C-alpha positions as a printed Julia matrix, in Angstrom:
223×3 Matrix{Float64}:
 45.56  -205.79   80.84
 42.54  -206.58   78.43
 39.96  -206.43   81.88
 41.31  -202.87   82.24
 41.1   -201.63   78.76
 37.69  -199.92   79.04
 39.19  -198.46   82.06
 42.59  -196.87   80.67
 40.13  -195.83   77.31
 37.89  -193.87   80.04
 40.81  -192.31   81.89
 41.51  -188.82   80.73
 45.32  -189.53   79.46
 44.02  -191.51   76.65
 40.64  -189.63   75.88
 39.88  -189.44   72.45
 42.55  -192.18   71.65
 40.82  -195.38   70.03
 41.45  -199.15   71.99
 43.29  -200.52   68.83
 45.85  -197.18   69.03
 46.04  -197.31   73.12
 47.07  -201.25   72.66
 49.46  -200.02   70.65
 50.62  -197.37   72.87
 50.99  -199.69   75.69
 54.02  -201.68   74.06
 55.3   -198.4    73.14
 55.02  -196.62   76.3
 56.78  -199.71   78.19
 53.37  -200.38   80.64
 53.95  -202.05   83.37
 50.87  -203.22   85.7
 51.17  -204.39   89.72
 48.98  -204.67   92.53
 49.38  -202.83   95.28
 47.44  -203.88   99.27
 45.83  -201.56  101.53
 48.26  -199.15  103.0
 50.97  -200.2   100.72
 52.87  -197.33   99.47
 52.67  -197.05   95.5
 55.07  -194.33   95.46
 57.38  -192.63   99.24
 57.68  -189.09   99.7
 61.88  -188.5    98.63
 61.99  -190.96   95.5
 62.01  -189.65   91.88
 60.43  -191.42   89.01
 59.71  -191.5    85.58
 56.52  -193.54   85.36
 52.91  -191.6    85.92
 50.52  -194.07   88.21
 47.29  -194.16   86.21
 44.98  -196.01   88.89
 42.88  -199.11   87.33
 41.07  -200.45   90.67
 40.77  -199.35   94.14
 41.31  -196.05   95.55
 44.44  -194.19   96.76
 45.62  -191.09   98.74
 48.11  -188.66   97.58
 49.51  -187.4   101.04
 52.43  -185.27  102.83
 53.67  -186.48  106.28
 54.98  -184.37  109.04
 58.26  -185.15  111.12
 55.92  -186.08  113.49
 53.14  -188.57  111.68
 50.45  -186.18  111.3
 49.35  -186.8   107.74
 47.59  -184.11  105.42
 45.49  -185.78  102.92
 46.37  -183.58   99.43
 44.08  -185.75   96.95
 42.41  -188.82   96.4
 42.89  -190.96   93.25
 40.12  -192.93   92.07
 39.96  -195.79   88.9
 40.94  -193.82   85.51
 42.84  -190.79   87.38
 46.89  -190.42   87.33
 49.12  -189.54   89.6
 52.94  -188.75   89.93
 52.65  -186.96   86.59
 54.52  -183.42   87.83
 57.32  -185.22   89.71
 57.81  -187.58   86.55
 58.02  -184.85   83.99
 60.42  -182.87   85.99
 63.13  -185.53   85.26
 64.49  -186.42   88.91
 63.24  -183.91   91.18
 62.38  -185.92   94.24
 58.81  -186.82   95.29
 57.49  -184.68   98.01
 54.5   -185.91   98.7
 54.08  -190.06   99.22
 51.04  -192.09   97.13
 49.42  -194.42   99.61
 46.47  -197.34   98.63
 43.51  -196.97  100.66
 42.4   -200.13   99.22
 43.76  -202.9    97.53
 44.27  -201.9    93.68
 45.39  -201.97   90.96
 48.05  -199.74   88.97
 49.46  -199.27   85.54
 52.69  -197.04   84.99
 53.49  -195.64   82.05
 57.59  -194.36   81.15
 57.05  -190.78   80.83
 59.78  -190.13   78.43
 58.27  -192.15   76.06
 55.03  -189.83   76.55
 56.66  -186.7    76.09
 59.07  -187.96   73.02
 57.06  -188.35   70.02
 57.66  -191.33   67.79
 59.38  -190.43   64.22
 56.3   -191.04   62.34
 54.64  -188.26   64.6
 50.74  -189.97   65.41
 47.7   -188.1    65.74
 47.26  -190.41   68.56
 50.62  -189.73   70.94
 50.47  -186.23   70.03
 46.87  -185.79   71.75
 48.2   -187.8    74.27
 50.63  -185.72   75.13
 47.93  -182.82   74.74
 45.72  -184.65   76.94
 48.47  -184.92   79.73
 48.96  -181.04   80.23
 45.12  -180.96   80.74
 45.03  -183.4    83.26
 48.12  -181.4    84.42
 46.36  -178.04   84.6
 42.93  -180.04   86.15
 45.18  -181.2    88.88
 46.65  -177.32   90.05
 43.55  -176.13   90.03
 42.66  -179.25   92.48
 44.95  -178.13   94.47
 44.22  -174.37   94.57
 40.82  -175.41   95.51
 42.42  -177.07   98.71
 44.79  -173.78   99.27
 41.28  -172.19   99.19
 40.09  -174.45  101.89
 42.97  -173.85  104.4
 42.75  -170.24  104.13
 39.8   -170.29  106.2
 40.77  -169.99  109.64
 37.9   -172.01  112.09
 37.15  -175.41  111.22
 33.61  -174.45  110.39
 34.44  -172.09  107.93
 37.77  -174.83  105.98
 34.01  -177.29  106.31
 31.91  -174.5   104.88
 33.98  -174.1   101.91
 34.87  -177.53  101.31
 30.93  -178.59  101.41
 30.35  -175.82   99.04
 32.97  -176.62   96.33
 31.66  -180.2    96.58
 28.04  -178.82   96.35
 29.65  -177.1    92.82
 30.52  -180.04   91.94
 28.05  -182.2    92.0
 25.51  -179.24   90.73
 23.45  -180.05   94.23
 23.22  -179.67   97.51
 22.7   -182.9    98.5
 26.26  -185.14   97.83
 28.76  -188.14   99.0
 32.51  -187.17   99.69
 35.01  -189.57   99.61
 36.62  -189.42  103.02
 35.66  -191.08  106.19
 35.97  -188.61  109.21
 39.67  -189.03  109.88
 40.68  -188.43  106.3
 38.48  -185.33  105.69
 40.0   -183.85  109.21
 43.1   -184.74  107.66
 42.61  -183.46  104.17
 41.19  -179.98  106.31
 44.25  -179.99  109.04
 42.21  -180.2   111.38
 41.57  -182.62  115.05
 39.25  -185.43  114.12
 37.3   -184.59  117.87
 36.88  -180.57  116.68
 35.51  -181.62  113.53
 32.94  -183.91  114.67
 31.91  -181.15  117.54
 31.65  -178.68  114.87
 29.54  -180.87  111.81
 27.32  -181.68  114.89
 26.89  -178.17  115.81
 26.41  -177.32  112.44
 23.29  -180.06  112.32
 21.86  -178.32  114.87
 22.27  -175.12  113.46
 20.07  -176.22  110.46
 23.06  -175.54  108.11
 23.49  -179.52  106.9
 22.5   -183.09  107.35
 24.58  -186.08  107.11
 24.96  -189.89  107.4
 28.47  -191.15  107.41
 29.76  -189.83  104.21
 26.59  -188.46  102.74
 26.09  -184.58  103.73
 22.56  -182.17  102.72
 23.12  -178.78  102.89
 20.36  -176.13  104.07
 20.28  -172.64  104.07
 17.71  -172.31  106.8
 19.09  -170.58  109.84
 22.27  -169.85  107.87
């Protein structure tokens, strides 16, 4: 746990909290670290928890399957972001989405009812914690009104048009990584893999972007 401390000090949950109060915490908020292997689920779609998943190494998905296998990609989690946080604070409302590792990591989960039920003595430090976890909270809605945004759009160029431009926000330039290959951003989109390879290469040749692998420029020539 001492490896990761730097990590969980970093993460937004416990921003602004010190490392001798968050080692404290720990104990208090019954922490519980595992490691979890690529493709492993950390959490299925229909169970109901109260722990929130704050990720410590590798990456994961956050993703709903069909009745048929075809996944949509909701989110990615990367080292100091947490996940499961809605689901745990609604107190046993079952999971409806499924937390996958796209890598081999690492996770700490932390009892949410010791989060949200402040000790007697009332700490500066558990109270911004618990200030700090309906940011992260709000953060991830508007995450995932950004996506709504995206699947609004009704051609495959246009869900790739607004998706590069949100990540051009972002990154305050035009010139950016995302963090899917091609199958997860088609699946994060809802769209064929095949159509959105055809279109990204139309749109290189329409002078609208540039890319290698995961590494996109946008242009406005020709736009």
């Amino acid at each position: 746990m001492e490896n990761s401390l730097w990590i969980i000090r970093n993460s937004q949950i416990f921003s602004g909290i010190s490392e001798a109060e968050i080692t404290e915490m720990l104990g208090c908020l019954d922490a519980k670290q595992k490691v979890f292997h690529k493709d492993e689920l950390i959490f299925r779609e229909g169970d109901t928890t109260e722990t929130i998943g704050l990720l410590l190494t590798g990456a994961a998905f956050i993703v709903q399957d069909d009745f048929w296998g075809n996944r949509n990609i909701l989110s990615t989690v990367i080292p100091g972001q947490t996940f499961a946080e809605t689901f745990a604070c609604s107190m046993g409302a079952a999971m409806t989405v499924s937390v996958i590792a796209e890598s081999e990591c690492e996770v700490i989960f932390l009892n949410v009812r010791r989060i949200l039920t402040t000790c007697p003595a009332a700490c500066a430090h558990h109270s911004r914690m618990i200030r700090n976890l309906l940011s992260d909270l709000a953060e991830k809605n508007l995450a995932y009104n950004e996506k709504l945004t995206h699947m609004a759009q009704r051609t495959t160029r246009a869900r790739l048009l607004s998706y590069f431009s949100a990540a051009a926000r972002k990154s305050n330039c035009f010139e950016f990584d995302v963090p899917f290959s091609r199958q997860q951003l088609a699946d994060y989109l809802s769209v064929e893999r095949s159509g959105l390879s055809l279109e990204l290469s139309r749109m290189k040749k329409d002078g609208l972007l540039d890319y290698h692998k995961n590494h996109f420029v946008l242009k406005r020539e020709n736009k």
